[in-house]
Coordinates of C-alpha atoms in Angstrom, one line a residue:
X1369 CA -14.8 103.2 14.3
X1370 CA -10.9 104.0 13.5
X1371 CA -8.2 101.8 13.2
X1372 CA -4.1 102.2 13.8
X1373 CA -1.5 100.5 11.5
X1374 CA 2.0 99.7 11.8
X1375 CA 3.9 98.1 9.4
X1376 CA 8.0 97.0 8.8
X1377 CA 9.6 98.3 5.7
X1378 CA 9.8 95.9 2.8
X1379 CA 6.9 93.9 2.6
X1380 CA 7.6 91.1 0.4
X1381 CA 5.7 90.0 -2.3
X1382 CA 3.5 86.8 -1.9
X1383 CA 4.9 85.5 -4.7
X1384 CA 8.4 85.6 -3.2
X1385 CA 7.6 83.7 0.1
X1386 CA 8.6 80.1 1.2
X1387 CA 5.8 77.8 2.0
X1388 CA 4.9 75.3 4.9
X1389 CA 5.6 72.0 3.4
X1390 CA 7.9 70.3 5.8
X1391 CA 7.0 69.2 9.3
X1392 CA 8.9 70.9 12.2
X1393 CA 8.0 72.4 15.6
X1394 CA 9.4 75.9 15.2
X1395 CA 10.4 78.4 18.2
X1396 CA 8.6 81.7 18.1
X1397 CA 11.3 84.7 18.2
X1398 CA 10.8 88.6 18.6
X1399 CA 7.3 90.0 19.4
X1400 CA 5.5 86.7 19.9
X1401 CA 7.2 84.8 22.9
X1402 CA 8.9 81.4 23.4
X1403 CA 7.8 78.1 22.6
X1404 CA 7.7 75.2 24.8
X1405 CA 10.3 72.7 24.8
X1406 CA 9.2 69.8 22.7
X1407 CA 5.7 68.9 21.9
X1408 CA 2.7 69.7 24.4
X1409 CA 0.3 67.2 25.5
X1410 CA -2.8 67.4 23.3
X1411 CA -5.4 66.9 26.4
X1412 CA -4.2 70.4 27.5
X1413 CA -5.2 71.9 24.1
X1414 CA -8.2 73.7 23.7
X1415 CA -9.1 73.9 19.8
X1416 CA -10.1 77.5 19.2
X1417 CA -10.6 77.8 15.3
X1418 CA -10.2 75.6 12.3
X1419 CA -9.9 77.5 8.8
X1420 CA -9.2 76.5 5.0
X1421 CA -6.4 78.0 3.0
X1422 CA -7.6 79.3 -0.1
X1423 CA -7.4 76.5 -2.3
X1424 CA -8.6 74.2 0.4
X1425 CA -5.2 72.2 0.3
X1426 CA -4.8 73.0 3.8
X1427 CA -6.2 74.3 7.1
X1428 CA -4.9 76.3 9.9
X1429 CA -5.9 75.0 13.4
X1430 CA -5.5 78.0 16.2
X1431 CA -5.3 76.6 19.5
X1432 CA -4.8 78.1 23.3
X1433 CA -1.1 77.5 23.0
X1434 CA -0.4 78.4 19.4
X1435 CA -1.3 77.0 16.3
X1436 CA -0.9 74.2 13.5
X1437 CA -1.1 73.9 9.8
X1438 CA -2.1 70.5 8.2
X1439 CA -1.9 69.4 4.8
X1440 CA -5.1 67.6 3.5
X1441 CA -4.0 64.9 0.7
X1442 CA -1.9 63.2 1.9
X1443 CA -3.0 64.4 5.4
X1444 CA -0.4 65.2 7.8
X1445 CA 1.0 68.1 10.0
X1446 CA 3.5 70.1 8.4
X1447 CA 3.9 73.0 10.8
X1448 CA 3.4 73.8 14.2
X1449 CA 4.1 76.5 16.9
X1450 CA 3.4 75.7 20.4
X1451 CA 3.7 78.6 22.9
X1452 CA 3.8 79.2 26.7
X1453 CA 2.5 82.4 26.2
X1454 CA -1.0 82.3 24.9
X1455 CA -3.4 81.1 22.1
X1456 CA -4.9 82.2 18.8
X1457 CA -8.5 82.6 18.0
X1458 CA -7.8 83.4 14.2
X1459 CA -5.5 81.6 12.1
X1460 CA -5.5 82.9 8.5
X1461 CA -3.0 81.4 5.8
X1462 CA -2.2 83.1 2.3
X1463 CA -2.4 79.8 0.1
X1464 CA 0.8 77.7 1.4
X1465 CA 3.1 80.5 1.8
X1466 CA 4.6 81.6 5.3
X1467 CA 2.4 84.6 5.6
X1468 CA -0.3 84.2 8.1
X1469 CA -2.6 86.6 9.8
X1470 CA -3.2 86.1 13.5
X1471 CA -5.5 87.2 16.4
X1472 CA -5.0 86.2 19.7
X1473 CA -7.9 84.1 21.5
X1474 CA -8.8 81.8 24.4
X1475 CA -8.7 82.8 28.0
X1476 CA -4.8 83.5 27.7
X1477 CA -4.8 85.0 24.4
X1478 CA -1.3 85.7 22.8
X1479 CA -2.3 89.2 21.3
X1480 CA -5.5 91.5 22.2
X1481 CA -8.6 90.2 20.2
X1482 CA -8.8 93.7 18.9
X1483 CA -5.3 93.4 16.8
X1484 CA -4.2 91.5 13.8
X1485 CA -0.9 90.6 13.4
X1486 CA 0.4 89.7 9.7
X1487 CA 3.5 87.3 10.4
X1488 CA 5.9 86.3 8.1
X1489 CA 7.2 82.9 9.8
X1490 CA 10.0 82.7 7.2
X1491 CA 11.7 85.5 8.9
X1492 CA 10.1 85.1 12.2
X1493 CA 9.1 88.9 12.3
X1494 CA 5.9 90.9 12.2
X1495 CA 5.4 92.6 8.9
X1496 CA 2.4 94.5 9.8
X1497 CA -0.1 95.1 12.8
X1498 CA -3.6 96.4 13.0
X1499 CA -5.4 97.8 15.9
X1500 CA -8.7 98.5 16.5
X1501 CA -11.5 99.9 19.2
X1502 CA -13.6 96.7 19.0
X1503 CA -12.8 92.9 18.6
X1504 CA -11.6 91.4 15.4
X1505 CA -14.2 89.0 14.0
X1506 CA -12.4 87.7 11.0
X1507 CA -9.3 88.3 8.6
X1508 CA -9.5 87.4 5.1
X1509 CA -6.3 87.5 2.8
X1510 CA -5.9 87.5 -1.0
X1511 CA -3.0 88.0 -3.2
X1512 CA -3.7 91.9 -3.4
X1513 CA -5.9 92.4 -0.1
X1514 CA -6.0 92.0 3.4
X1515 CA -9.7 92.2 4.7
X1516 CA -10.4 92.7 8.3
X1517 CA -14.0 92.2 9.7
X1518 CA -15.4 94.1 12.8
X1519 CA -19.0 93.7 13.7
X1520 CA -20.1 96.4 12.0
X1521 CA -17.3 97.5 9.2
X1522 CA -15.2 96.1 7.2
X1523 CA -11.6 97.3 6.5
X1524 CA -9.9 96.6 2.9
X1525 CA -6.1 97.3 2.9
X1526 CA -3.4 96.9 -0.1
X1527 CA -1.4 93.6 0.6
X1528 CA 1.7 95.5 -0.7
X1529 CA 1.9 98.6 1.5
X1530 CA -1.3 98.0 3.7
X1531 CA -2.6 101.3 2.9
X1532 CA -6.4 101.4 3.6
X1533 CA -8.5 101.1 0.2
X1534 CA -11.9 100.6 1.4
X1535 CA -14.2 101.0 4.2
X1536 CA -17.6 98.9 4.1
X1537 CA -20.6 99.3 6.6
X1538 CA -22.6 96.2 7.5
X1539 CA -25.4 95.3 9.7
X1540 CA -24.4 93.5 13.1
X1541 CA -21.7 90.6 11.5
X1542 CA -20.9 88.8 14.9
X1543 CA -19.9 85.9 13.1
X1544 CA -17.3 87.9 10.9
X1545 CA -18.9 86.7 7.4
X1546 CA -16.9 87.7 4.7
X1547 CA -15.6 86.0 1.5
X1548 CA -13.3 86.7 -1.1
X1549 CA -12.2 85.4 -4.5
X1550 CA -9.2 84.0 -5.4
X1551 CA -8.7 84.1 -9.2
X1552 CA -6.0 85.7 -11.4
X1553 CA -8.7 88.0 -13.4
X1554 CA -11.5 88.8 -10.8
X1555 CA -11.3 90.6 -7.6
X1556 CA -14.6 90.3 -5.6
X1557 CA -15.9 90.6 -1.8
X1558 CA -19.3 89.3 -0.6
X1559 CA -20.3 90.4 2.7
X1560 CA -24.0 91.0 4.7
X1561 CA -25.2 94.4 3.9
X1562 CA -26.6 97.1 5.9
X1563 CA -30.3 95.7 5.9
X1564 CA -31.4 92.2 6.8
X1565 CA -31.0 89.5 4.6
X1566 CA -29.2 91.5 2.2
X1567 CA -25.6 90.7 0.9
X1568 CA -23.3 93.3 -0.6
X1569 CA -21.1 92.2 -3.5
X1570 CA -17.8 94.4 -4.6
X1571 CA -16.2 93.7 -7.9
X1572 CA -13.1 95.5 -7.1
X1573 CA -11.4 95.4 -10.5
X1574 CA -14.9 96.5 -12.2
X1575 CA -15.6 99.0 -9.5
X1576 CA -19.2 97.5 -9.5
X1577 CA -21.3 97.3 -6.2
X1578 CA -24.0 95.0 -5.9
X1579 CA -26.8 94.5 -3.3
X1580 CA -28.5 91.1 -3.3
X1581 CA -31.4 90.6 -1.2
X1582 CA -30.6 87.1 -0.6
X1583 CA -33.3 86.2 2.4
X1584 CA -36.0 87.7 4.6
X1585 CA -34.0 86.7 7.7
X1586 CA -30.3 87.5 8.7
X1587 CA -27.7 85.8 6.7
X1588 CA -25.5 83.1 8.7
X1589 CA -23.4 81.7 6.1
X1590 CA -22.0 82.4 2.4
X1591 CA -19.4 81.5 0.1
X1592 CA -18.3 82.6 -3.1
X1593 CA -16.7 80.1 -6.5
X1594 CA -12.9 81.0 -6.4
X1595 CA -13.4 83.7 -9.4
X1596 CA -16.2 85.3 -7.5
X1597 CA -19.0 85.0 -10.1
X1598 CA -21.4 82.7 -7.9
X1599 CA -22.4 83.0 -4.8
X1600 CA -24.4 80.6 -2.1
X1601 CA -26.0 82.0 1.0
X1602 CA -28.3 80.5 4.1
X1603 CA -30.0 82.4 6.4
X1604 CA -30.5 82.0 10.3
X1605 CA -33.6 79.4 9.5
X1606 CA -31.2 77.3 8.0
X1607 CA -33.6 75.3 5.8
X1608 CA -32.6 76.9 2.2
X1609 CA -29.5 77.7 0.3
X1610 CA -29.6 79.8 -2.7
X1611 CA -27.1 80.4 -5.5
X1612 CA -27.0 83.9 -7.3
X1613 CA -25.3 85.8 -10.1
X1614 CA -22.7 88.1 -8.2
X1615 CA -22.9 90.5 -11.5
X1616 CA -26.8 91.0 -11.8
X1617 CA -27.7 89.6 -8.4
X1618 CA -29.8 87.2 -10.3
X1619 CA -31.3 84.0 -8.2
X1620 CA -30.1 80.6 -10.1
X1621 CA -31.2 78.0 -8.1
X1622 CA -32.7 77.3 -4.6
X1623 CA -32.0 73.7 -2.7
X1624 CA -33.6 72.8 0.4
X1625 CA -31.3 71.5 3.4
X1626 CA -34.2 70.4 5.6
X1627 CA -37.3 71.3 7.2
X1628 CA -36.3 72.3 10.6
X1629 CA -34.3 75.3 11.5
X1630 CA -30.5 74.7 11.8
X1631 CA -27.6 76.7 12.6
X1632 CA -25.6 76.7 9.1
X1633 CA -22.0 76.3 10.0
X1634 CA -20.2 76.3 6.3
X1635 CA -20.8 76.1 2.9
X1636 CA -18.4 75.0 -0.1
X1637 CA -18.9 75.1 -4.0
X1638 CA -16.9 72.8 -5.9
X1639 CA -13.9 74.3 -8.0
X1640 CA -15.8 72.8 -11.2
X1641 CA -18.8 74.6 -9.9
X1642 CA -20.9 71.2 -10.2
X1643 CA -21.7 70.7 -6.3
X1644 CA -22.4 72.5 -3.3
X1645 CA -21.6 71.2 0.1
X1646 CA -23.2 72.3 3.6
X1647 CA -22.8 71.3 7.2
X1648 CA -24.9 72.3 10.1
X1649 CA -25.9 71.3 13.8
X1650 CA -27.9 68.6 12.6
X1651 CA -24.8 66.6 12.1
X1652 CA -25.7 65.6 8.4
X1653 CA -23.5 67.2 5.5
X1654 CA -25.5 67.4 2.4
X1655 CA -24.3 67.2 -1.1
X1656 CA -26.1 69.4 -4.0
X1657 CA -25.7 68.9 -7.7
X1658 CA -25.7 72.5 -9.2
X1659 CA -27.3 73.3 -12.2
X1660 CA -25.4 76.7 -13.0
X1661 CA -22.6 77.7 -14.7
X1662 CA -20.5 80.5 -16.4
X1663 CA -21.2 80.2 -20.2
X1664 CA -18.1 80.0 -22.3
X1665 CA -16.0 80.4 -19.1
X1666 CA -12.1 80.7 -19.7
X1667 CA -10.1 81.6 -17.0
X1668 CA -6.8 82.8 -19.3
X1669 CA -9.2 85.1 -21.1
X1670 CA -9.1 88.2 -19.1
X1671 CA -10.9 90.4 -21.9
X1672 CA -14.2 88.3 -21.1
X1673 CA -13.8 88.6 -17.6
X1674 CA -14.1 92.0 -17.8
X1675 CA -16.9 92.1 -20.1
X1676 CA -18.8 90.2 -17.1
X1677 CA -20.0 86.9 -17.0
X1678 CA -22.9 85.1 -18.5
X1679 CA -24.9 82.8 -16.3
X1680 CA -27.4 79.9 -17.7
X1681 CA -29.8 78.5 -15.6
X1682 CA -33.2 76.4 -15.1
X1683 CA -36.2 77.0 -13.0
X1684 CA -37.1 73.2 -12.6
X1685 CA -34.7 70.2 -11.9
X1686 CA -37.2 67.7 -13.5
X1687 CA -35.3 67.8 -16.8
X1688 CA -31.7 67.1 -17.6
X1689 CA -30.1 69.9 -20.0
X1690 CA -26.3 70.4 -21.2
X1691 CA -25.7 72.4 -17.9
X1692 CA -25.8 69.0 -16.2
X1693 CA -23.0 66.5 -17.5
X1694 CA -24.1 63.4 -18.8
X1695 CA -22.2 61.3 -15.8
X1696 CA -23.8 63.4 -12.8
X1697 CA -27.0 63.3 -11.5
X1698 CA -29.5 65.5 -10.0
X1699 CA -31.2 66.5 -6.8
X1700 CA -34.0 64.7 -5.2
X1701 CA -37.6 66.1 -5.4
X1702 CA -41.0 65.2 -4.5
X1703 CA -43.0 63.1 -6.8
X1704 CA -45.7 65.9 -6.7
X1705 CA -43.0 68.9 -7.9
X1706 CA -44.8 68.9 -11.4
X1707 CA -47.5 70.7 -9.7
X1708 CA -45.2 73.7 -8.7
X1709 CA -47.4 76.8 -8.1
X1710 CA -50.3 74.9 -7.0
X1711 CA -48.6 73.0 -3.8
X1712 CA -46.9 74.7 -1.4
X1713 CA -43.3 75.5 -1.9
X1714 CA -42.1 72.5 0.2
X1715 CA -43.2 70.0 -2.7
X1716 CA -41.2 71.8 -5.4
X1717 CA -38.1 72.0 -3.4
X1718 CA -34.5 70.2 -4.6
X1719 CA -33.1 68.2 -2.0
X1720 CA -29.7 67.0 -1.0
X1721 CA -28.1 64.4 -3.6
X1722 CA -25.9 62.7 -1.3
X1723 CA -25.3 62.6 2.5
X1724 CA -22.7 62.0 5.4
X1725 CA -23.7 61.6 9.1
X1726 CA -21.3 63.2 11.5
X1727 CA -21.8 63.2 15.6
X1728 CA -23.5 66.1 16.1
X1729 CA -20.9 66.9 19.4
X1730 CA -19.0 70.0 17.5
X1731 CA -19.1 72.2 14.6
X1732 CA -17.5 71.2 11.0
X1733 CA -16.0 73.0 8.0
X1734 CA -16.4 71.3 4.7
X1735 CA -14.5 71.5 1.2
X1736 CA -14.1 69.8 -1.7
X1737 CA -11.2 67.6 -2.4
X1738 CA -10.3 65.8 -5.8
X1739 CA -12.1 63.1 -7.5
X1740 CA -15.6 63.6 -5.9
X1741 CA -14.7 63.8 -2.5
X1742 CA -15.6 66.0 0.7
X1743 CA -13.3 66.9 3.4
X1744 CA -14.8 67.7 7.2
X1745 CA -12.8 69.4 9.6
X1746 CA -14.5 69.6 13.2
X1747 CA -13.4 71.5 16.4
X1748 CA -13.0 68.4 18.2
X1749 CA -9.7 67.7 16.1
X1750 CA -11.4 65.6 13.5
X1751 CA -11.0 65.2 10.0
X1752 CA -13.1 63.2 7.8
X1753 CA -12.6 62.2 4.0
X1754 CA -15.8 60.9 2.2
X1755 CA -16.5 60.0 -1.5
X1756 CA -19.9 60.3 -3.2
X1757 CA -21.3 58.3 -6.4
X1758 CA -21.8 61.7 -8.8
X1759 CA -24.6 59.5 -10.6
X1760 CA -26.5 57.7 -8.0
X1761 CA -26.0 59.8 -4.9
X1762 CA -26.8 58.6 -1.8
X1763 CA -24.9 58.2 1.5
X1764 CA -21.6 59.1 1.1
X1765 CA -18.4 56.6 1.7
X1766 CA -16.1 57.1 4.3
X1767 CA -12.3 56.9 3.2
X1768 CA -10.6 58.5 5.7
X1769 CA -10.6 59.6 9.5
X1770 CA -7.6 61.1 11.5
X1771 CA -7.9 62.6 15.1
X1772 CA -5.6 65.2 14.4
X1773 CA -5.8 66.9 18.2
X1774 CA -7.5 65.5 21.2
X1775 CA -8.6 68.6 22.3
X1776 CA -11.2 70.0 24.8
X1777 CA -14.7 69.9 22.9
X1778 CA -15.9 73.5 24.1
X1779 CA -15.3 75.3 20.8
X1780 CA -15.2 79.0 20.7
X1781 CA -15.0 80.2 16.6
X1782 CA -15.2 78.4 13.4
X1783 CA -13.8 80.1 10.1
X1784 CA -14.4 79.4 6.7
X1785 CA -12.7 80.9 3.6

């Protein structure tokens, strides 16, 4: 699989870019066509994709006639481009700066689906273009890298000069599964391996590659912590979510979403690594309590990160140890869990700590907000913010609901960070 890259001279550093902070409707210029005069009728818009930015403070919505950027707290639209000339199936943000990765999508795609445009909206100028022989499945942006996912290969480029750094072979990956860490001291990428159920983890800074045998069946969803030291995965069965140490591949914890097969839409790990959230086609968002942490973690200690993390974990949820803070609860389990090893595995499973029921009409992606809140964004144009009791668990409480786009309910793609 070959690729072509073109770039403008003088790519800006991400640290020197503007931000999407004020609500405006802007006109496209240059290679991207012209904007509609005024705002368009949302009834005519098809929502093609939704994706979080790297810190989950914003999300981007790709539509059949442009894209929009939304701030999560407080919830508001901060930016939009409405176009006559087509839509975007992938809109990937770089934190809150004005750099976006765009891929055309929908029946009237603005760009071909095999091209990635790196767009500087502050200058209304395309600063890089990647063309491939097959369709692009996903794009991930980091402070140092641009990662482009095809069905069987992943390309990693240097953000500054767009030079190709790595080519990674994968098993068939039609969902475009790929995760990047976003920490000052770690550079970690996770993606499907070449064998069924395997995950490949690249620690770029340490020049270490780790293969993790995560599941027996194909991987359907995955997520990294911000520092890339923990990985959560789900398979096509969708019944179990497993958490791994990315340095040595150790499985640290396993939690059960349910018994029936499910399509896992999204997995999120909280910034404090205490909670895990999962959304699926069953319409319930599950919250699990995590019993793993990095011992003595210190984000400012670069030497410690170079030496590698140490993971603490237990194999039983029946006791509470120092890994669980005194003000948090633990996951539910069967009253027969003490007979682990005698009864079938189901009876020793950890079940969700808290839940929220959503309409089963569309896909939702999830992320953690401030103060024990969870945010959910749906491809029907809906946004929910819910809170959960970190001691007692149970049903989550809906705090906010917004309909940000009254969109066509036929989704094409969901992209998670």
